């Protein structure tokens, strides 16, 4: 849970996502009607950007569906996402327009006309993340 900015411009504390009832348009064209959840590759990372229960709510209330990359290290098992009507597929080349993750993503993962939301340690100029930062900006 986090604070998010709603479509009316007001902060919604503790909301899982602030979306309008109609899909958003994204840069490069297209509507956000499918969101991808990236697998995490750091050995200790089990957190997820969206839990299965919230994926179900977003589909029912907003028409947003999800694709989850296969992973054995998540806090939630693939079966939990499957039972929430979430597709389990690789994200590279998928029709998900927005990709959510927790940690940095590999340089070769990024595709044009997609939006990526994740945490990266770049503000302090960490050398290991500078190539990724250059690639996405």
mmCIF file with all atom_site columns, C-alpha atoms in Angstrom:
data_model
loop_
_atom_site.group_PDB
_atom_site.id
_atom_site.type_symbol
_atom_site.label_atom_id
_atom_site.label_alt_id
_atom_site.label_comp_id
_atom_site.label_asym_id
_atom_site.label_entity_id
_atom_site.label_seq_id
_atom_site.pdbx_PDB_ins_code
_atom_site.Cartn_x
_atom_site.Cartn_y
_atom_site.Cartn_z
_atom_site.occupancy
_atom_site.B_iso_or_equiv
_atom_site.pdbx_formal_charge
_atom_site.auth_seq_id
_atom_site.auth_comp_id
_atom_site.auth_asym_id
_atom_site.auth_atom_id
_atom_site.pdbx_PDB_model_num
ATOM 1   C CA . UNK A 1 1   ? 0.000   0.000   0.000   1.00 0.00 ? 1   UNK A CA 1
ATOM 2   C CA . UNK A 1 2   ? 1.208   3.496   -0.727  1.00 0.00 ? 2   UNK A CA 1
ATOM 3   C CA . UNK A 1 3   ? 0.006   7.041   -1.187  1.00 0.00 ? 3   UNK A CA 1
ATOM 4   C CA . UNK A 1 4   ? -1.117  7.659   -4.750  1.00 0.00 ? 4   UNK A CA 1
ATOM 5   C CA . UNK A 1 5   ? -2.426  10.636  -6.658  1.00 0.00 ? 5   UNK A CA 1
ATOM 6   C CA . UNK A 1 6   ? -5.991  10.089  -7.845  1.00 0.00 ? 6   UNK A CA 1
ATOM 7   C CA . UNK A 1 7   ? -7.366  11.291  -11.176 1.00 0.00 ? 7   UNK A CA 1
ATOM 8   C CA . UNK A 1 8   ? -9.000  14.226  -9.338  1.00 0.00 ? 8   UNK A CA 1
ATOM 9   C CA . UNK A 1 9   ? -5.575  15.397  -8.144  1.00 0.00 ? 9   UNK A CA 1
ATOM 10  C CA . UNK A 1 10  ? -6.151  14.472  -4.506  1.00 0.00 ? 10  UNK A CA 1
ATOM 11  C CA . UNK A 1 11  ? -3.801  12.170  -2.598  1.00 0.00 ? 11  UNK A CA 1
ATOM 12  C CA . UNK A 1 12  ? -5.383  8.861   -1.675  1.00 0.00 ? 12  UNK A CA 1
ATOM 13  C CA . UNK A 1 13  ? -3.560  7.422   1.325   1.00 0.00 ? 13  UNK A CA 1
ATOM 14  C CA . UNK A 1 14  ? -3.179  3.656   1.456   1.00 0.00 ? 14  UNK A CA 1
ATOM 15  C CA . UNK A 1 15  ? -4.740  2.990   -1.933  1.00 0.00 ? 15  UNK A CA 1
ATOM 16  C CA . UNK A 1 16  ? -3.452  0.115   -4.042  1.00 0.00 ? 16  UNK A CA 1
ATOM 17  C CA . UNK A 1 17  ? -3.759  2.082   -7.247  1.00 0.00 ? 17  UNK A CA 1
ATOM 18  C CA . UNK A 1 18  ? -5.608  5.213   -8.288  1.00 0.00 ? 18  UNK A CA 1
ATOM 19  C CA . UNK A 1 19  ? -7.225  4.636   -11.662 1.00 0.00 ? 19  UNK A CA 1
ATOM 20  C CA . UNK A 1 20  ? -10.185 6.103   -13.465 1.00 0.00 ? 20  UNK A CA 1
ATOM 21  C CA . UNK A 1 21  ? -12.961 3.851   -14.639 1.00 0.00 ? 21  UNK A CA 1
ATOM 22  C CA . UNK A 1 22  ? -11.750 4.260   -18.230 1.00 0.00 ? 22  UNK A CA 1
ATOM 23  C CA . UNK A 1 23  ? -8.253  3.228   -19.388 1.00 0.00 ? 23  UNK A CA 1
ATOM 24  C CA . UNK A 1 24  ? -5.469  5.798   -19.600 1.00 0.00 ? 24  UNK A CA 1
ATOM 25  C CA . UNK A 1 25  ? -3.682  6.667   -22.797 1.00 0.00 ? 25  UNK A CA 1
ATOM 26  C CA . UNK A 1 26  ? 0.085   6.273   -22.687 1.00 0.00 ? 26  UNK A CA 1
ATOM 27  C CA . UNK A 1 27  ? 2.882   8.013   -24.568 1.00 0.00 ? 27  UNK A CA 1
ATOM 28  C CA . UNK A 1 28  ? 3.427   6.390   -27.932 1.00 0.00 ? 28  UNK A CA 1
ATOM 29  C CA . UNK A 1 29  ? -0.263  5.548   -28.255 1.00 0.00 ? 29  UNK A CA 1
ATOM 30  C CA . UNK A 1 30  ? -2.462  2.861   -26.867 1.00 0.00 ? 30  UNK A CA 1
ATOM 31  C CA . UNK A 1 31  ? -4.567  2.364   -23.792 1.00 0.00 ? 31  UNK A CA 1
ATOM 32  C CA . UNK A 1 32  ? -3.511  0.939   -20.472 1.00 0.00 ? 32  UNK A CA 1
ATOM 33  C CA . UNK A 1 33  ? -5.751  -2.100  -20.241 1.00 0.00 ? 33  UNK A CA 1
ATOM 34  C CA . UNK A 1 34  ? -3.048  -4.624  -19.408 1.00 0.00 ? 34  UNK A CA 1
ATOM 35  C CA . UNK A 1 35  ? -0.241  -4.291  -16.867 1.00 0.00 ? 35  UNK A CA 1
ATOM 36  C CA . UNK A 1 36  ? 2.789   -6.541  -16.617 1.00 0.00 ? 36  UNK A CA 1
ATOM 37  C CA . UNK A 1 37  ? 4.378   -7.586  -13.333 1.00 0.00 ? 37  UNK A CA 1
ATOM 38  C CA . UNK A 1 38  ? 8.087   -8.198  -13.774 1.00 0.00 ? 38  UNK A CA 1
ATOM 39  C CA . UNK A 1 39  ? 9.878   -11.046 -12.039 1.00 0.00 ? 39  UNK A CA 1
ATOM 40  C CA . UNK A 1 40  ? 12.587  -9.956  -9.666  1.00 0.00 ? 40  UNK A CA 1
ATOM 41  C CA . UNK A 1 41  ? 16.076  -11.323 -10.258 1.00 0.00 ? 41  UNK A CA 1
ATOM 42  C CA . UNK A 1 42  ? 17.858  -10.414 -7.024  1.00 0.00 ? 42  UNK A CA 1
ATOM 43  C CA . UNK A 1 43  ? 18.032  -13.570 -4.909  1.00 0.00 ? 43  UNK A CA 1
ATOM 44  C CA . UNK A 1 44  ? 16.585  -11.977 -1.771  1.00 0.00 ? 44  UNK A CA 1
ATOM 45  C CA . UNK A 1 45  ? 13.729  -10.088 -3.448  1.00 0.00 ? 45  UNK A CA 1
ATOM 46  C CA . UNK A 1 46  ? 10.276  -11.625 -2.900  1.00 0.00 ? 46  UNK A CA 1
ATOM 47  C CA . UNK A 1 47  ? 8.154   -8.459  -2.922  1.00 0.00 ? 47  UNK A CA 1
ATOM 48  C CA . UNK A 1 48  ? 5.532   -7.851  -5.602  1.00 0.00 ? 48  UNK A CA 1
ATOM 49  C CA . UNK A 1 49  ? 4.086   -4.673  -7.084  1.00 0.00 ? 49  UNK A CA 1
ATOM 50  C CA . UNK A 1 50  ? 0.500   -5.997  -7.099  1.00 0.00 ? 50  UNK A CA 1
ATOM 51  C CA . UNK A 1 51  ? -0.901  -8.861  -5.047  1.00 0.00 ? 51  UNK A CA 1
ATOM 52  C CA . UNK A 1 52  ? -3.376  -11.342 -6.602  1.00 0.00 ? 52  UNK A CA 1
ATOM 53  C CA . UNK A 1 53  ? -6.338  -9.917  -4.662  1.00 0.00 ? 53  UNK A CA 1
ATOM 54  C CA . UNK A 1 54  ? -5.690  -6.414  -6.018  1.00 0.00 ? 54  UNK A CA 1
ATOM 55  C CA . UNK A 1 55  ? -5.299  -7.737  -9.564  1.00 0.00 ? 55  UNK A CA 1
ATOM 56  C CA . UNK A 1 56  ? -8.804  -9.209  -9.253  1.00 0.00 ? 56  UNK A CA 1
ATOM 57  C CA . UNK A 1 57  ? -10.220 -5.929  -7.938  1.00 0.00 ? 57  UNK A CA 1
ATOM 58  C CA . UNK A 1 58  ? -8.598  -3.898  -10.719 1.00 0.00 ? 58  UNK A CA 1
ATOM 59  C CA . UNK A 1 59  ? -9.956  -6.215  -13.380 1.00 0.00 ? 59  UNK A CA 1
ATOM 60  C CA . UNK A 1 60  ? -13.487 -6.146  -11.976 1.00 0.00 ? 60  UNK A CA 1
ATOM 61  C CA . UNK A 1 61  ? -13.617 -2.434  -11.208 1.00 0.00 ? 61  UNK A CA 1
ATOM 62  C CA . UNK A 1 62  ? -11.439 -0.948  -13.967 1.00 0.00 ? 62  UNK A CA 1
ATOM 63  C CA . UNK A 1 63  ? -11.114 -3.519  -16.750 1.00 0.00 ? 63  UNK A CA 1
ATOM 64  C CA . UNK A 1 64  ? -7.335  -3.730  -16.220 1.00 0.00 ? 64  UNK A CA 1
ATOM 65  C CA . UNK A 1 65  ? -5.888  -7.215  -16.701 1.00 0.00 ? 65  UNK A CA 1
ATOM 66  C CA . UNK A 1 66  ? -2.440  -8.443  -15.706 1.00 0.00 ? 66  UNK A CA 1
ATOM 67  C CA . UNK A 1 67  ? 0.395   -10.573 -17.026 1.00 0.00 ? 67  UNK A CA 1
ATOM 68  C CA . UNK A 1 68  ? 2.847   -11.920 -14.439 1.00 0.00 ? 68  UNK A CA 1
ATOM 69  C CA . UNK A 1 69  ? 6.279   -13.182 -15.457 1.00 0.00 ? 69  UNK A CA 1
ATOM 70  C CA . UNK A 1 70  ? 6.979   -16.698 -14.216 1.00 0.00 ? 70  UNK A CA 1
ATOM 71  C CA . UNK A 1 71  ? 9.004   -16.711 -10.980 1.00 0.00 ? 71  UNK A CA 1
ATOM 72  C CA . UNK A 1 72  ? 9.620   -19.159 -8.150  1.00 0.00 ? 72  UNK A CA 1
ATOM 73  C CA . UNK A 1 73  ? 10.866  -16.578 -5.673  1.00 0.00 ? 73  UNK A CA 1
ATOM 74  C CA . UNK A 1 74  ? 7.816   -14.309 -5.275  1.00 0.00 ? 74  UNK A CA 1
ATOM 75  C CA . UNK A 1 75  ? 5.887   -13.976 -2.030  1.00 0.00 ? 75  UNK A CA 1
ATOM 76  C CA . UNK A 1 76  ? 2.872   -15.303 -4.004  1.00 0.00 ? 76  UNK A CA 1
ATOM 77  C CA . UNK A 1 77  ? 2.867   -18.550 -5.960  1.00 0.00 ? 77  UNK A CA 1
ATOM 78  C CA . UNK A 1 78  ? 1.945   -18.636 -9.683  1.00 0.00 ? 78  UNK A CA 1
ATOM 79  C CA . UNK A 1 79  ? -1.226  -20.574 -8.784  1.00 0.00 ? 79  UNK A CA 1
ATOM 80  C CA . UNK A 1 80  ? -2.393  -17.660 -6.630  1.00 0.00 ? 80  UNK A CA 1
ATOM 81  C CA . UNK A 1 81  ? -2.139  -15.329 -9.609  1.00 0.00 ? 81  UNK A CA 1
ATOM 82  C CA . UNK A 1 82  ? -3.730  -17.878 -11.957 1.00 0.00 ? 82  UNK A CA 1
ATOM 83  C CA . UNK A 1 83  ? -6.698  -18.249 -9.631  1.00 0.00 ? 83  UNK A CA 1
ATOM 84  C CA . UNK A 1 84  ? -7.007  -14.442 -9.693  1.00 0.00 ? 84  UNK A CA 1
ATOM 85  C CA . UNK A 1 85  ? -7.437  -14.644 -13.508 1.00 0.00 ? 85  UNK A CA 1
ATOM 86  C CA . UNK A 1 86  ? -3.904  -13.352 -14.173 1.00 0.00 ? 86  UNK A CA 1
ATOM 87  C CA . UNK A 1 87  ? -1.917  -14.661 -17.150 1.00 0.00 ? 87  UNK A CA 1
ATOM 88  C CA . UNK A 1 88  ? 1.496   -16.185 -16.362 1.00 0.00 ? 88  UNK A CA 1
ATOM 89  C CA . UNK A 1 89  ? 3.683   -15.347 -19.376 1.00 0.00 ? 89  UNK A CA 1
ATOM 90  C CA . UNK A 1 90  ? 7.034   -13.746 -20.255 1.00 0.00 ? 90  UNK A CA 1
ATOM 91  C CA . UNK A 1 91  ? 6.648   -9.961  -20.526 1.00 0.00 ? 91  UNK A CA 1
ATOM 92  C CA . UNK A 1 92  ? 9.184   -9.318  -23.290 1.00 0.00 ? 92  UNK A CA 1
ATOM 93  C CA . UNK A 1 93  ? 7.152   -8.885  -26.478 1.00 0.00 ? 93  UNK A CA 1
ATOM 94  C CA . UNK A 1 94  ? 3.829   -9.001  -24.628 1.00 0.00 ? 94  UNK A CA 1
ATOM 95  C CA . UNK A 1 95  ? 0.961   -6.570  -25.130 1.00 0.00 ? 95  UNK A CA 1
ATOM 96  C CA . UNK A 1 96  ? 1.316   -5.117  -21.607 1.00 0.00 ? 96  UNK A CA 1
ATOM 97  C CA . UNK A 1 97  ? 1.829   -1.361  -22.037 1.00 0.00 ? 97  UNK A CA 1
ATOM 98  C CA . UNK A 1 98  ? 2.905   -0.723  -18.436 1.00 0.00 ? 98  UNK A CA 1
ATOM 99  C CA . UNK A 1 99  ? 5.449   -2.870  -16.597 1.00 0.00 ? 99  UNK A CA 1
ATOM 100 C CA . UNK A 1 100 ? 5.703   -2.731  -12.806 1.00 0.00 ? 100 UNK A CA 1
ATOM 101 C CA . UNK A 1 101 ? 8.662   -4.024  -10.849 1.00 0.00 ? 101 UNK A CA 1
ATOM 102 C CA . UNK A 1 102 ? 10.366  -3.634  -7.514  1.00 0.00 ? 102 UNK A CA 1
ATOM 103 C CA . UNK A 1 103 ? 14.081  -3.445  -8.356  1.00 0.00 ? 103 UNK A CA 1
ATOM 104 C CA . UNK A 1 104 ? 16.179  -2.463  -11.369 1.00 0.00 ? 104 UNK A CA 1
ATOM 105 C CA . UNK A 1 105 ? 15.519  -4.184  -14.673 1.00 0.00 ? 105 UNK A CA 1
ATOM 106 C CA . UNK A 1 106 ? 18.159  -5.525  -17.068 1.00 0.00 ? 106 UNK A CA 1
ATOM 107 C CA . UNK A 1 107 ? 19.116  -3.212  -19.939 1.00 0.00 ? 107 UNK A CA 1
ATOM 108 C CA . UNK A 1 108 ? 17.983  -5.670  -22.620 1.00 0.00 ? 108 UNK A CA 1
ATOM 109 C CA . UNK A 1 109 ? 14.490  -5.917  -21.085 1.00 0.00 ? 109 UNK A CA 1
ATOM 110 C CA . UNK A 1 110 ? 13.293  -2.427  -22.094 1.00 0.00 ? 110 UNK A CA 1
ATOM 111 C CA . UNK A 1 111 ? 11.084  -2.031  -25.180 1.00 0.00 ? 111 UNK A CA 1
ATOM 112 C CA . UNK A 1 112 ? 9.904   1.113   -26.951 1.00 0.00 ? 112 UNK A CA 1
ATOM 113 C CA . UNK A 1 113 ? 6.383   2.452   -26.372 1.00 0.00 ? 113 UNK A CA 1
ATOM 114 C CA . UNK A 1 114 ? 6.106   0.883   -22.925 1.00 0.00 ? 114 UNK A CA 1
ATOM 115 C CA . UNK A 1 115 ? 6.109   2.512   -19.518 1.00 0.00 ? 115 UNK A CA 1
ATOM 116 C CA . UNK A 1 116 ? 8.301   1.046   -16.760 1.00 0.00 ? 116 UNK A CA 1
ATOM 117 C CA . UNK A 1 117 ? 7.747   1.753   -13.084 1.00 0.00 ? 117 UNK A CA 1
ATOM 118 C CA . UNK A 1 118 ? 10.319  0.462   -10.605 1.00 0.00 ? 118 UNK A CA 1
ATOM 119 C CA . UNK A 1 119 ? 12.828  1.560   -7.972  1.00 0.00 ? 119 UNK A CA 1
ATOM 120 C CA . UNK A 1 120 ? 16.412  2.093   -9.026  1.00 0.00 ? 120 UNK A CA 1
ATOM 121 C CA . UNK A 1 121 ? 19.339  3.380   -7.050  1.00 0.00 ? 121 UNK A CA 1
ATOM 122 C CA . UNK A 1 122 ? 20.436  6.049   -9.492  1.00 0.00 ? 122 UNK A CA 1
ATOM 123 C CA . UNK A 1 123 ? 20.037  9.308   -7.592  1.00 0.00 ? 123 UNK A CA 1
ATOM 124 C CA . UNK A 1 124 ? 23.407  8.857   -5.906  1.00 0.00 ? 124 UNK A CA 1
ATOM 125 C CA . UNK A 1 125 ? 25.060  7.930   -9.184  1.00 0.00 ? 125 UNK A CA 1
ATOM 126 C CA . UNK A 1 126 ? 25.650  4.252   -8.471  1.00 0.00 ? 126 UNK A CA 1
ATOM 127 C CA . UNK A 1 127 ? 27.920  3.121   -11.271 1.00 0.00 ? 127 UNK A CA 1
ATOM 128 C CA . UNK A 1 128 ? 26.243  -0.257  -11.764 1.00 0.00 ? 128 UNK A CA 1
ATOM 129 C CA . UNK A 1 129 ? 22.938  1.464   -12.668 1.00 0.00 ? 129 UNK A CA 1
ATOM 130 C CA . UNK A 1 130 ? 24.203  4.206   -14.974 1.00 0.00 ? 130 UNK A CA 1
ATOM 131 C CA . UNK A 1 131 ? 24.011  2.101   -18.186 1.00 0.00 ? 131 UNK A CA 1
ATOM 132 C CA . UNK A 1 132 ? 20.380  1.264   -17.373 1.00 0.00 ? 132 UNK A CA 1
ATOM 133 C CA . UNK A 1 133 ? 19.570  4.911   -16.709 1.00 0.00 ? 133 UNK A CA 1
ATOM 134 C CA . UNK A 1 134 ? 21.175  5.972   -20.016 1.00 0.00 ? 134 UNK A CA 1
ATOM 135 C CA . UNK A 1 135 ? 19.160  3.296   -21.853 1.00 0.00 ? 135 UNK A CA 1
ATOM 136 C CA . UNK A 1 136 ? 15.784  4.429   -20.542 1.00 0.00 ? 136 UNK A CA 1
ATOM 137 C CA . UNK A 1 137 ? 16.210  8.205   -20.888 1.00 0.00 ? 137 UNK A CA 1
#
